[in-house]
PDB file of C-alpha atoms in Angstrom:
ATOM      1  CA  UNK A   1      -0.183   0.063   0.044  1.00 51.00           C
ATOM      2  CA  UNK A   2       1.352   3.570  -1.002  1.00 55.00           C
ATOM      3  CA  UNK A   3       1.172   6.278   1.504  1.00 60.00           C
ATOM      4  CA  UNK A   4       3.223   9.065   1.021  1.00 59.00           C
ATOM      5  CA  UNK A   5       5.374   7.349  -1.439  1.00 57.00           C
ATOM      6  CA  UNK A   6       2.766   8.638  -4.170  1.00 56.00           C
ATOM      7  CA  UNK A   7       3.669  12.070  -3.641  1.00 58.00           C
ATOM      8  CA  UNK A   8       7.381  11.837  -3.571  1.00 60.00           C
ATOM      9  CA  UNK A   9       8.021  11.733  -7.553  1.00 61.00           C
ATOM     10  CA  UNK A  10       6.347  14.969  -8.141  1.00 63.00           C
ATOM     11  CA  UNK A  11       7.761  16.594  -5.022  1.00 64.00           C
ATOM     12  CA  UNK A  12      11.205  17.084  -6.559  1.00 63.00           C
ATOM     13  CA  UNK A  13       9.561  20.015  -8.537  1.00 65.00           C
ATOM     14  CA  UNK A  14       9.128  21.909  -5.359  1.00 68.00           C
ATOM     15  CA  UNK A  15      11.955  20.669  -3.037  1.00 72.00           C
ATOM     16  CA  UNK A  16      12.853  24.280  -2.270  1.00 62.00           C
ATOM     17  CA  UNK A  17      11.814  27.384  -4.292  1.00 52.00           C
ATOM     18  CA  UNK A  18      14.956  28.826  -3.965  1.00 54.00           C
ATOM     19  CA  UNK A  19      17.082  26.026  -4.952  1.00 62.00           C
ATOM     20  CA  UNK A  20      17.856  26.031  -9.000  1.00 67.00           C
ATOM     21  CA  UNK A  21      15.981  23.232 -10.738  1.00 76.00           C
ATOM     22  CA  UNK A  22      12.397  23.515  -9.322  1.00 85.00           C
ATOM     23  CA  UNK A  23       9.501  24.889 -11.108  1.00 85.00           C
ATOM     24  CA  UNK A  24       8.705  27.785  -8.913  1.00 88.00           C
ATOM     25  CA  UNK A  25      12.597  28.687  -9.067  1.00 88.00           C
ATOM     26  CA  UNK A  26      12.333  28.487 -12.906  1.00 87.00           C
ATOM     27  CA  UNK A  27       9.221  31.109 -12.796  1.00 90.00           C
ATOM     28  CA  UNK A  28      11.021  33.296 -10.337  1.00 91.00           C
ATOM     29  CA  UNK A  29      13.906  33.623 -12.673  1.00 90.00           C
ATOM     30  CA  UNK A  30      11.817  34.319 -15.441  1.00 88.00           C
ATOM     31  CA  UNK A  31       9.926  37.260 -13.450  1.00 90.00           C
ATOM     32  CA  UNK A  32      13.377  38.469 -12.439  1.00 90.00           C
ATOM     33  CA  UNK A  33      14.287  38.938 -16.091  1.00 90.00           C
ATOM     34  CA  UNK A  34      10.940  40.437 -17.152  1.00 86.00           C
ATOM     35  CA  UNK A  35      10.619  44.178 -17.885  1.00 88.00           C
ATOM     36  CA  UNK A  36       8.639  45.603 -15.039  1.00 88.00           C
ATOM     37  CA  UNK A  37       6.473  47.144 -17.691  1.00 90.00           C
ATOM     38  CA  UNK A  38       5.207  43.702 -18.722  1.00 88.00           C
ATOM     39  CA  UNK A  39       4.887  42.067 -15.441  1.00 88.00           C
ATOM     40  CA  UNK A  40       1.355  42.007 -15.191  1.00 88.00           C
ATOM     41  CA  UNK A  41       1.023  40.335 -18.519  1.00 88.00           C
ATOM     42  CA  UNK A  42       3.584  37.865 -17.742  1.00 88.00           C
ATOM     43  CA  UNK A  43       2.030  37.036 -14.558  1.00 89.00           C
ATOM     44  CA  UNK A  44      -1.366  36.506 -16.210  1.00 88.00           C
ATOM     45  CA  UNK A  45       0.005  34.368 -19.036  1.00 85.00           C
ATOM     46  CA  UNK A  46       1.898  31.384 -17.305  1.00 88.00           C
ATOM     47  CA  UNK A  47       1.237  28.284 -19.196  1.00 86.00           C
ATOM     48  CA  UNK A  48       1.956  24.763 -17.929  1.00 84.00           C
ATOM     49  CA  UNK A  49       2.499  22.175 -20.585  1.00 79.00           C
ATOM     50  CA  UNK A  50       3.815  18.731 -20.596  1.00 77.00           C
ATOM     51  CA  UNK A  51       2.755  15.213 -19.145  1.00 74.00           C
ATOM     52  CA  UNK A  52       3.153  16.359 -15.392  1.00 79.00           C
ATOM     53  CA  UNK A  53       1.351  19.619 -15.941  1.00 81.00           C
ATOM     54  CA  UNK A  54      -1.940  17.736 -15.346  1.00 81.00           C
ATOM     55  CA  UNK A  55      -1.288  16.435 -11.774  1.00 82.00           C
ATOM     56  CA  UNK A  56      -4.007  16.946  -9.405  1.00 84.00           C
ATOM     57  CA  UNK A  57      -2.925  20.161  -7.538  1.00 85.00           C
ATOM     58  CA  UNK A  58       0.341  21.097  -9.249  1.00 86.00           C
ATOM     59  CA  UNK A  59      -1.073  24.444 -10.626  1.00 89.00           C
ATOM     60  CA  UNK A  60      -2.165  25.330  -7.088  1.00 91.00           C
ATOM     61  CA  UNK A  61       0.890  24.347  -5.605  1.00 89.00           C
ATOM     62  CA  UNK A  62       3.051  26.333  -7.934  1.00 90.00           C
ATOM     63  CA  UNK A  63       1.018  29.514  -7.550  1.00 92.00           C
ATOM     64  CA  UNK A  64       1.412  28.949  -3.516  1.00 92.00           C
ATOM     65  CA  UNK A  65       4.982  28.491  -3.571  1.00 90.00           C
ATOM     66  CA  UNK A  66       5.727  31.470  -5.865  1.00 91.00           C
ATOM     67  CA  UNK A  67       3.720  33.672  -3.918  1.00 94.00           C
ATOM     68  CA  UNK A  68       5.020  32.713  -0.572  1.00 92.00           C
ATOM     69  CA  UNK A  69       8.481  33.545  -2.253  1.00 90.00           C
ATOM     70  CA  UNK A  70       7.042  36.761  -3.724  1.00 92.00           C
ATOM     71  CA  UNK A  71       3.946  38.107  -1.734  1.00 94.00           C
ATOM     72  CA  UNK A  72       3.467  41.073  -3.838  1.00 93.00           C
ATOM     73  CA  UNK A  73       2.359  38.644  -6.416  1.00 91.00           C
ATOM     74  CA  UNK A  74      -1.053  37.671  -4.482  1.00 93.00           C
ATOM     75  CA  UNK A  75      -3.863  37.970  -6.944  1.00 92.00           C
ATOM     76  CA  UNK A  76      -1.528  38.683 -10.035  1.00 91.00           C
ATOM     77  CA  UNK A  77      -0.045  35.220 -10.679  1.00 91.00           C
ATOM     78  CA  UNK A  78      -2.393  33.096 -13.219  1.00 90.00           C
ATOM     79  CA  UNK A  79      -1.471  29.881 -14.182  1.00 89.00           C
ATOM     80  CA  UNK A  80      -3.104  27.771 -17.102  1.00 87.00           C
ATOM     81  CA  UNK A  81      -2.596  24.160 -17.821  1.00 85.00           C
ATOM     82  CA  UNK A  82      -4.436  24.018 -21.376  1.00 79.00           C
ATOM     83  CA  UNK A  83      -5.701  20.575 -23.026  1.00 77.00           C
ATOM     84  CA  UNK A  84      -3.273  19.254 -25.796  1.00 68.00           C
ATOM     85  CA  UNK A  85      -5.390  20.249 -28.377  1.00 68.00           C
ATOM     86  CA  UNK A  86      -5.448  24.019 -27.299  1.00 67.00           C
ATOM     87  CA  UNK A  87      -1.866  23.812 -27.681  1.00 66.00           C
ATOM     88  CA  UNK A  88      -1.797  22.941 -31.360  1.00 68.00           C
ATOM     89  CA  UNK A  89      -1.589  26.410 -32.803  1.00 73.00           C
ATOM     90  CA  UNK A  90       1.121  27.345 -30.332  1.00 71.00           C
ATOM     91  CA  UNK A  91       3.150  24.298 -31.397  1.00 68.00           C
ATOM     92  CA  UNK A  92       2.844  25.054 -35.066  1.00 72.00           C
ATOM     93  CA  UNK A  93       3.885  28.503 -34.377  1.00 74.00           C
ATOM     94  CA  UNK A  94       6.949  27.378 -32.615  1.00 74.00           C
ATOM     95  CA  UNK A  95       7.797  25.163 -35.416  1.00 73.00           C
ATOM     96  CA  UNK A  96       7.260  27.755 -37.989  1.00 70.00           C
ATOM     97  CA  UNK A  97       9.379  30.006 -35.797  1.00 72.00           C
ATOM     98  CA  UNK A  98      12.404  27.653 -35.619  1.00 72.00           C
ATOM     99  CA  UNK A  99      12.757  27.675 -39.225  1.00 71.00           C
ATOM    100  CA  UNK A 100      11.729  31.110 -40.126  1.00 65.00           C
ATOM    101  CA  UNK A 101      13.927  34.330 -40.412  1.00 62.00           C
ATOM    102  CA  UNK A 102      13.083  37.160 -37.806  1.00 59.00           C
ATOM    103  CA  UNK A 103      12.017  39.335 -40.663  1.00 55.00           C
ATOM    104  CA  UNK A 104       8.951  36.870 -41.625  1.00 54.00           C
ATOM    105  CA  UNK A 105       7.028  37.585 -38.721  1.00 54.00           C
ATOM    106  CA  UNK A 106       3.975  39.966 -38.985  1.00 57.00           C
ATOM    107  CA  UNK A 107       0.952  40.091 -36.352  1.00 56.00           C
ATOM    108  CA  UNK A 108      -2.537  40.983 -37.409  1.00 56.00           C
ATOM    109  CA  UNK A 109      -5.520  41.656 -35.140  1.00 58.00           C
ATOM    110  CA  UNK A 110      -8.568  39.817 -36.366  1.00 57.00           C
ATOM    111  CA  UNK A 111     -11.451  40.354 -33.780  1.00 57.00           C
ATOM    112  CA  UNK A 112     -10.518  38.375 -30.503  1.00 55.00           C
ATOM    113  CA  UNK A 113      -7.534  36.700 -32.001  1.00 53.00           C
ATOM    114  CA  UNK A 114      -4.139  37.296 -33.340  1.00 52.00           C
ATOM    115  CA  UNK A 115      -2.788  35.595 -36.495  1.00 52.00           C
ATOM    116  CA  UNK A 116       1.034  35.104 -37.065  1.00 51.00           C
ATOM    117  CA  UNK A 117       1.815  35.273 -40.686  1.00 49.00           C
TER     118      UNK A 117
END
């Protein structure tokens, strides 16, 4: 019978938020590099992807750990865990960007969506 062992695997993502290699540390490092002008946008646009992103409570735990480290982010940090199908346009854009020259990117607004050409 498994007791606490069930949660030991995912716990490596949260061992110590100040320790390099944890998910909260990676998010905090990104925040530190973010231009303060765009901090609100960045905090409202965090996306978790991958097989482990769907672990029950992962999103809530990430927000909790980051807010404990930076209390000023309380109420500002929004983390999304989209379905795989919701990520298809993103993956397509990433694949295109990998092979496109910088001067090929153009953005057009269409109603509620942005199209990357």
